Tab-separated table of C-alpha atoms in Angstrom:
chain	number	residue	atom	x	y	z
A	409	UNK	CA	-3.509	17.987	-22.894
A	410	UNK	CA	-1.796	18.050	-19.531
A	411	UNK	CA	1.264	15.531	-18.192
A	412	UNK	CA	0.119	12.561	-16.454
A	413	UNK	CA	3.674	13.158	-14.425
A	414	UNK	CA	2.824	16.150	-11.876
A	415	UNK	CA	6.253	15.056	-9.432
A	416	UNK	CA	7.939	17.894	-10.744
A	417	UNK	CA	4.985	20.320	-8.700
A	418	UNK	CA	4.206	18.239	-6.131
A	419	UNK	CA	6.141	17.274	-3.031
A	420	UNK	CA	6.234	15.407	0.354
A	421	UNK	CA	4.431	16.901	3.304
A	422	UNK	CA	6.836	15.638	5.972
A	423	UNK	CA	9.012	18.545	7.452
A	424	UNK	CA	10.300	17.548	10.431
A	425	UNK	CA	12.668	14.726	10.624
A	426	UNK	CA	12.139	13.416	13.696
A	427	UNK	CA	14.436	12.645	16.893
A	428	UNK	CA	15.207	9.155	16.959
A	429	UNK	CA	17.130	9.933	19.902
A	430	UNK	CA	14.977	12.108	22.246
A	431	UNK	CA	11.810	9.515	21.349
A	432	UNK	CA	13.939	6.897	22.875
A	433	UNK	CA	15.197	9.312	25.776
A	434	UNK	CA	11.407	9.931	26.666
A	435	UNK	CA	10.519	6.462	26.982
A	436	UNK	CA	13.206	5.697	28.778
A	437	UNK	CA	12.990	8.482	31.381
A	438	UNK	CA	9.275	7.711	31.221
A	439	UNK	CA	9.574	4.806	32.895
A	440	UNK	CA	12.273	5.552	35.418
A	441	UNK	CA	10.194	8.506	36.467
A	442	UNK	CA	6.987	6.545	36.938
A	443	UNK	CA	8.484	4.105	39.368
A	444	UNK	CA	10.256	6.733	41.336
A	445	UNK	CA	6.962	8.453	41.759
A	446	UNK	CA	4.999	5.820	43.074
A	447	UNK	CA	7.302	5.139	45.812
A	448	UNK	CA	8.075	8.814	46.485
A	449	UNK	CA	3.721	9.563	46.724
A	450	UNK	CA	3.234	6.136	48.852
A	451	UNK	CA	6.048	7.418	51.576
A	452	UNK	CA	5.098	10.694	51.309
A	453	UNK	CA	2.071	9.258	53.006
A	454	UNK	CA	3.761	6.708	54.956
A	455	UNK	CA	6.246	8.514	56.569
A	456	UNK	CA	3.950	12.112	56.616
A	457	UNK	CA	5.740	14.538	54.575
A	458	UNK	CA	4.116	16.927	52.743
A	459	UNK	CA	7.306	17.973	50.995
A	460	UNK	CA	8.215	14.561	50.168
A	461	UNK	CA	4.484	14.543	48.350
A	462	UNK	CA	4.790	17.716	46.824
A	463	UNK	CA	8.242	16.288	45.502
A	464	UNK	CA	6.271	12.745	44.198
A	465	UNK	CA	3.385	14.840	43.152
A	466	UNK	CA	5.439	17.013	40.899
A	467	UNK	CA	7.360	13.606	39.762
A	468	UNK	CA	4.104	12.708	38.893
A	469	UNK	CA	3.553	15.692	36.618
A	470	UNK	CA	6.925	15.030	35.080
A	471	UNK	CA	5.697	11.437	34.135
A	472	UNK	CA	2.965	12.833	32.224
A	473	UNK	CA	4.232	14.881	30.144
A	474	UNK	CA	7.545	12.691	29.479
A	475	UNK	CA	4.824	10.296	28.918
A	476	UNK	CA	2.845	12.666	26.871
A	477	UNK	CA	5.794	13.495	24.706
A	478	UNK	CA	6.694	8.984	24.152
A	479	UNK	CA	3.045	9.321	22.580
A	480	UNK	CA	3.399	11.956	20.489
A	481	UNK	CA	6.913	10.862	18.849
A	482	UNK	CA	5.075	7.637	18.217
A	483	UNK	CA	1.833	8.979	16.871
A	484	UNK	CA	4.094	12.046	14.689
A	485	UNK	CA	6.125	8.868	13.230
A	486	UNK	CA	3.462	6.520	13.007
A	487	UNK	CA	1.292	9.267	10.521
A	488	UNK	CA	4.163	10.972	9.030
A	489	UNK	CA	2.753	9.566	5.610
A	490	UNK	CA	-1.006	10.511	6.510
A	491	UNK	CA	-2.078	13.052	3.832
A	492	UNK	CA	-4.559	14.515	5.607
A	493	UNK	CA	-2.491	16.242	7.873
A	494	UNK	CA	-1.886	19.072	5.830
A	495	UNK	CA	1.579	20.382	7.053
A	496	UNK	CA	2.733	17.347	8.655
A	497	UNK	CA	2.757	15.527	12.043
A	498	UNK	CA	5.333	17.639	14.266
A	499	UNK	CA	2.498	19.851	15.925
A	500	UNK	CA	1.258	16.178	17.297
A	501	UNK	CA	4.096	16.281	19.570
A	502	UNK	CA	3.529	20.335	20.306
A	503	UNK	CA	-0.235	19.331	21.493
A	504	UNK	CA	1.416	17.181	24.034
A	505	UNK	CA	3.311	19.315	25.505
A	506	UNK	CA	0.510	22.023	25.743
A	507	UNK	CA	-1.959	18.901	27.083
A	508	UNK	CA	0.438	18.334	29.977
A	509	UNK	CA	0.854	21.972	31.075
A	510	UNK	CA	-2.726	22.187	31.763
A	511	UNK	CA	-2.486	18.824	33.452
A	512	UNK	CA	0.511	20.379	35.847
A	513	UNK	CA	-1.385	23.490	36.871
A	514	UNK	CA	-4.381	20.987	38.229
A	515	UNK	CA	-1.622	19.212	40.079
A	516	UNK	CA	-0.088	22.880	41.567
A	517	UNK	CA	-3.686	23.081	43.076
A	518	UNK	CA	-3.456	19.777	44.771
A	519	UNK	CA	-0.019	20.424	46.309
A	520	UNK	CA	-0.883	23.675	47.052
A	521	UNK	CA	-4.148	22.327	48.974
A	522	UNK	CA	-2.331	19.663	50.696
A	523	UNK	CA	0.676	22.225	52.159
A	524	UNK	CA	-2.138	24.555	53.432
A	525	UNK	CA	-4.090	21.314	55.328
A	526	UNK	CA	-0.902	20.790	56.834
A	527	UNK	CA	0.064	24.128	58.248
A	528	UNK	CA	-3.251	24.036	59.635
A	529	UNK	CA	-3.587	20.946	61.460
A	530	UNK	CA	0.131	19.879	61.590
A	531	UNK	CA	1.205	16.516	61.707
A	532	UNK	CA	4.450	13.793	63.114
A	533	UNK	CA	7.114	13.428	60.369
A	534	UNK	CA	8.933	10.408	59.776
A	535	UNK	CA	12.222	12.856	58.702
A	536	UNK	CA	14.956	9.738	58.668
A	537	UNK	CA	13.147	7.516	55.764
A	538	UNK	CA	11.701	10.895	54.292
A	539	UNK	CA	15.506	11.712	53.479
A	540	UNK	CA	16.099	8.902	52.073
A	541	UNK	CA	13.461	8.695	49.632
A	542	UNK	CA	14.129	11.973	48.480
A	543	UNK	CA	17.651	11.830	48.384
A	544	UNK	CA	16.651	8.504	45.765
A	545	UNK	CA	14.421	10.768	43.919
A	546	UNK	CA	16.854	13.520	43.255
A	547	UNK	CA	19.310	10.659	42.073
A	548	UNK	CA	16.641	9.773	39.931
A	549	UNK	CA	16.219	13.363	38.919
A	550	UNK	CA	20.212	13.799	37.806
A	551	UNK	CA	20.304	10.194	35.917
A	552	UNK	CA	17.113	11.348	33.868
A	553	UNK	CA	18.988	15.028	33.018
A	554	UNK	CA	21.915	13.060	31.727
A	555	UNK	CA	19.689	10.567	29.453
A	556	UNK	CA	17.173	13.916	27.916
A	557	UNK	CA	20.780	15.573	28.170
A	558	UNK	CA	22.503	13.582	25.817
A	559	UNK	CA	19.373	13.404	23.235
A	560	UNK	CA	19.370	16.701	23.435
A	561	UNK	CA	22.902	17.591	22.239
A	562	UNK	CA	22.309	14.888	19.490
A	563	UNK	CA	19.553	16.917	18.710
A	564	UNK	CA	21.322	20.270	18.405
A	565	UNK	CA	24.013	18.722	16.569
A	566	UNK	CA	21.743	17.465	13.984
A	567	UNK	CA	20.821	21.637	13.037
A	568	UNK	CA	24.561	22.600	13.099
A	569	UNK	CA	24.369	24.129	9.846
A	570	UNK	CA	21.722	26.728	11.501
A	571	UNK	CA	24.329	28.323	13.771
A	572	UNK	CA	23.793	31.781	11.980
A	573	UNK	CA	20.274	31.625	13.842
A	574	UNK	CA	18.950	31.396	17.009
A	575	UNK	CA	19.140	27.881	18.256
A	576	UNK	CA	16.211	28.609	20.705
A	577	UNK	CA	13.667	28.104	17.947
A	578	UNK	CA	15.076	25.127	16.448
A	579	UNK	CA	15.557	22.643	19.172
A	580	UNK	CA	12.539	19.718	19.775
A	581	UNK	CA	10.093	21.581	21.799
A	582	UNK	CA	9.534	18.239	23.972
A	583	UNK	CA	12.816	17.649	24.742
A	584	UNK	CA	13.416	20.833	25.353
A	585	UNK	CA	10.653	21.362	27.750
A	586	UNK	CA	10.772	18.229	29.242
A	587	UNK	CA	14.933	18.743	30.329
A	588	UNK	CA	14.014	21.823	31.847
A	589	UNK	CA	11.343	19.925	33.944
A	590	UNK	CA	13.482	17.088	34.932
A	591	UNK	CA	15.788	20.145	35.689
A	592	UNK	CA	13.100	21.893	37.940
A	593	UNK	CA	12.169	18.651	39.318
A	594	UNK	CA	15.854	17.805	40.882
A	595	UNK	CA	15.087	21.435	42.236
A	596	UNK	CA	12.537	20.626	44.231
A	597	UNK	CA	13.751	17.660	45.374
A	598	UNK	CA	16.491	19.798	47.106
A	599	UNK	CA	14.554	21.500	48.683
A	600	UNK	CA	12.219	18.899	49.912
A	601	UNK	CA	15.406	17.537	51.322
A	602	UNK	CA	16.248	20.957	52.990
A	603	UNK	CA	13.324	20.990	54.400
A	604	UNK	CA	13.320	17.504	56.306
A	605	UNK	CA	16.651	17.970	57.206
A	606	UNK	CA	15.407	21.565	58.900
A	607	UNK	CA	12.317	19.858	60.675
A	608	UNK	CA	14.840	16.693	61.958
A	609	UNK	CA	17.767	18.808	63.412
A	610	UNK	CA	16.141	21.555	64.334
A	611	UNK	CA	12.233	21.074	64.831
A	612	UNK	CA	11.026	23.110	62.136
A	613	UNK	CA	7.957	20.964	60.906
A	614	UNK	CA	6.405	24.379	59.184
A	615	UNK	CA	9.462	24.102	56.812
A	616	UNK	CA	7.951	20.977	55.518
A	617	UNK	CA	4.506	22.074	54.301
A	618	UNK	CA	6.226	25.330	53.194
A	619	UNK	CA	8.528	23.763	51.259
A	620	UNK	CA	5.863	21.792	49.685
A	621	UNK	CA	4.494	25.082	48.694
A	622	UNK	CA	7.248	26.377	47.068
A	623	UNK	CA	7.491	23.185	44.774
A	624	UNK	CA	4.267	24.397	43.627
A	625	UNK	CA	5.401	27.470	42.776
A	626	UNK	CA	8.087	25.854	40.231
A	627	UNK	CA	5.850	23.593	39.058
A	628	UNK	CA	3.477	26.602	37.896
A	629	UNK	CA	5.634	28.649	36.525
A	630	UNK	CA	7.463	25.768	34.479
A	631	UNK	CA	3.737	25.131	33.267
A	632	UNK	CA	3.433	28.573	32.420
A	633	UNK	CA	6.599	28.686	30.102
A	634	UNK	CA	5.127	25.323	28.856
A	635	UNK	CA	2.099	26.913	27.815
A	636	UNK	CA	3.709	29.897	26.443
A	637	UNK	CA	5.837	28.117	23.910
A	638	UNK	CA	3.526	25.426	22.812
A	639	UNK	CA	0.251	27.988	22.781
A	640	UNK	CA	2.074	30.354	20.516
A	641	UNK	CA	3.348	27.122	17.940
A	642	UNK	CA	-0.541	25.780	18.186
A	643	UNK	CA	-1.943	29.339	17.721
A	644	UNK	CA	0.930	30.255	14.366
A	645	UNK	CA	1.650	32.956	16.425
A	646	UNK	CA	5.188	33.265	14.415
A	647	UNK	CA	5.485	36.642	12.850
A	648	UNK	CA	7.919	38.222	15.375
A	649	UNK	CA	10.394	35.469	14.248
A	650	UNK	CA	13.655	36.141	12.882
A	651	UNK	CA	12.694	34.165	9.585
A	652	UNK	CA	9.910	36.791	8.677
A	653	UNK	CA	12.654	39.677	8.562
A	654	UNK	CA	15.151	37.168	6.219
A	655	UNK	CA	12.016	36.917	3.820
A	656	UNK	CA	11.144	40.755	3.598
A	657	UNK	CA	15.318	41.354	2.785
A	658	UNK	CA	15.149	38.118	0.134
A	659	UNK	CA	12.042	39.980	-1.408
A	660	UNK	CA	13.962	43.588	-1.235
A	661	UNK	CA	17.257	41.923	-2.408
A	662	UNK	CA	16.607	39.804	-5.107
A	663	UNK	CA	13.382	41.901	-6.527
A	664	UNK	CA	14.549	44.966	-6.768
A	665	UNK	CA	14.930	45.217	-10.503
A	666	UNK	CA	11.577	44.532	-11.125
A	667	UNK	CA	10.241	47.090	-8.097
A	668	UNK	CA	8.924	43.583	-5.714
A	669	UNK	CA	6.713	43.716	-3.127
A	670	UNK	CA	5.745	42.433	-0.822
A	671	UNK	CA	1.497	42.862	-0.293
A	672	UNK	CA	0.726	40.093	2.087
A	673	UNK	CA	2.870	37.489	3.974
A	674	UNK	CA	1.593	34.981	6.580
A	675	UNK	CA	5.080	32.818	8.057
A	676	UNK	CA	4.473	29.564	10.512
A	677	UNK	CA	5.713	26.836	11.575
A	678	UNK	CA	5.793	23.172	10.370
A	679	UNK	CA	8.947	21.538	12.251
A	680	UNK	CA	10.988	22.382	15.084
A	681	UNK	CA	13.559	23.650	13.154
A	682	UNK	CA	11.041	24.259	9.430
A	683	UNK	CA	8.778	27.226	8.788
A	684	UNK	CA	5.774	27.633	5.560
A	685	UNK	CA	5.058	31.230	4.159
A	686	UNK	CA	2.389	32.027	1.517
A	687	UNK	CA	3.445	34.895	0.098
A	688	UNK	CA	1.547	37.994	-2.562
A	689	UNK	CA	3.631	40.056	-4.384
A	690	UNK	CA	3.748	42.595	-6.839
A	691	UNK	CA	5.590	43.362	-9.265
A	692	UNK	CA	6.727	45.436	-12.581
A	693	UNK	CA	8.811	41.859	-13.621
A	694	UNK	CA	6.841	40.709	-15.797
A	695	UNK	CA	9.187	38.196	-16.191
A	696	UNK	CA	8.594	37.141	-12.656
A	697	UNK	CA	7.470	33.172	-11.866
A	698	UNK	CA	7.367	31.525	-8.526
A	699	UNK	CA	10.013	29.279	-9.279
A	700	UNK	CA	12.364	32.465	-9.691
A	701	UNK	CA	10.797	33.691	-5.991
A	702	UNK	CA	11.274	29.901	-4.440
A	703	UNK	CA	15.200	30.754	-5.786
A	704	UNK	CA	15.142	33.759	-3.746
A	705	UNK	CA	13.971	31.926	-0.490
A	706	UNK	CA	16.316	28.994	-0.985
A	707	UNK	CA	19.160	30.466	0.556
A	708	UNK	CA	17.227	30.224	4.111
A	709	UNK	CA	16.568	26.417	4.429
A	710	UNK	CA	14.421	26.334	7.366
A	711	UNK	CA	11.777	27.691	4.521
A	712	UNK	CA	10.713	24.394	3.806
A	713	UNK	CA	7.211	25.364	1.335
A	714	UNK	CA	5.845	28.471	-0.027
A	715	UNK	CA	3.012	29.085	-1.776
A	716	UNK	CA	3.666	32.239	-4.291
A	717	UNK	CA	1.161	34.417	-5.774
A	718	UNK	CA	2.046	37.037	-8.212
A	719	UNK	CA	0.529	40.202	-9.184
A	720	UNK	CA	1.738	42.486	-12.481
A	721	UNK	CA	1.339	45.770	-11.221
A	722	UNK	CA	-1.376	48.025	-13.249
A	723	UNK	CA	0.792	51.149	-13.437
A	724	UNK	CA	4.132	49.357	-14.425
A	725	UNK	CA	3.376	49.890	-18.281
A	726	UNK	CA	1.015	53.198	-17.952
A	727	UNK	CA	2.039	55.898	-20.671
């Protein structure tokens, strides 16, 4: 008859941690953001600057997904516990980000659309109260860099005992992404600025609309990088990582008594900074258990679960 008391082989499914910090960061930018866009769009129109729009249109991109990424720290935390999410809640946050990159490419179309209509059929530009709106947003821009800024290095702090790796792959993914936007954003505001200062002093309206359509142009190719990272989380696309290579050597290392190997390995990730494996080997050890394998892996603790299947080798007793 088997133990009622299975603890000792079963375990939580909750590998990421969290950022109490960044979720508050989000929100916080989230709504800073969202009232600096409105009144950036509504004198974009007033005032008739298509760089000014481009700049509140991309502010409204930034809104999303800052407001994409509030949601999913709250819906990651709020189902941490849920069972049926096999490997935990982190990828809810992932999905976000991924959501809101396909949400910023629809809004590169509309700026790009709206710079064009104004090359072609130009129009007056109220440069004075343009400047100062942008000039607002791009203080708006800096103060939300320093908030995301400071969750960030909370965040980095927190994985100090990972310096031997590469910190790239262990920061949160959407506060990561959504620095660099508030980053790209303050980018475009200078510009928008450039440009309204070029069309007021010196008559250059075309600078305006152009301008506009080189905020697009960040904008796409920050949703691009977006995509890139969070497709290739949502897709487990993880076997180029560093972590796969410290597996193989445990394996070689530790199993090379009993000839080890490695016949199958599939590596992915469960937490910004936590990877699963499920691993086949086989071996000549017939000694060999999982538990002795898990012993191997332990020494890399961003391998947070592995499944282990062993396989006694046919020829290791022949003769």
């Amino acid at each position: 008859m088997h133990t009622d008391d299975l603890s000792a082989w079963s375990h939580a499914h909750q590998f990421d941690p969290g950022n109490v910090a960044g979720e508050r960061g989000t929100r916080a930018v989230m709504w800073i953001t969202a009232a600096m866009m409105v009144l950036e769009i509504a004198a974009g129109w007033g005032y008739n600057s298509m760089a000014l729009l481009a700049d509140g249109f991309h502010m409204s991109s930034h809104a999303v997904a800052i407001g994409l990424s509030a949601f999913a720290y709250a819906a990651a935390r709020r189902y941490a516990a849920d069972r049926r999410f096999a490997f935990g809640t982190w990828k809810i946050e992932v999905l976000a980000g991924f959501a809101s990159a396909i949400f910023l490419l629809v809004v590169v179309a509309l700026m790009v659309a709206g710079s064009i209509e104004r090359l072609l059929s130009p129009a007056p530009i109220h440069y004075q109260e343009a400047i100062v709106i942008a000039a607002l947003g791009l203080v708006v821009n800096i103060v939300s860099a320093f908030i995301l800024g400071a969750a960030h290095h909370h965040d980095q702090g927190g994985h100090a005992h990972d310096a031997h790796h590469d910190h790239a792959h262990h920061h949160d993914l959407n506060l990561r992404s959504a620095y660099v936007h508030v980053m790209a954003d303050a980018a475009t505001s200078v510009l928008a600025i450039l440009a309204l200062l070029g069309g007021w002093l010196y008559g250059w309206a075309w600078l305006d609309p152009v301008t506009g359509i080189a905020g697009a142009v960040v904008v796409a190719l920050w949703a691009r990088r977006l995509m890139a990272d969070t497709g290739k989380v949502l897709l487990d696309r993880e076997m180029d990582h560093p972590v796969v290579d410290e597996i193989r050597q445990a394996i070689a290392e530790d199993g090379h008594v009993g000839e080890t190997r490695i016949a199958d390995l599939h590596v992915w990730r469960v937490g910004k900074a936590g990877y699963s494996c499920a691993i086949s080997l086989v071996t000549h050890d017939r000694a060999l258990t999982p538990g002795t394998v898990r012993g191997w892996l332990s020494r890399h603790e961003e391998i947070v679960h592995a499944t282990i299947e062993i396989h006694q080798c046919p020829d290791a007793h022949a003769g």
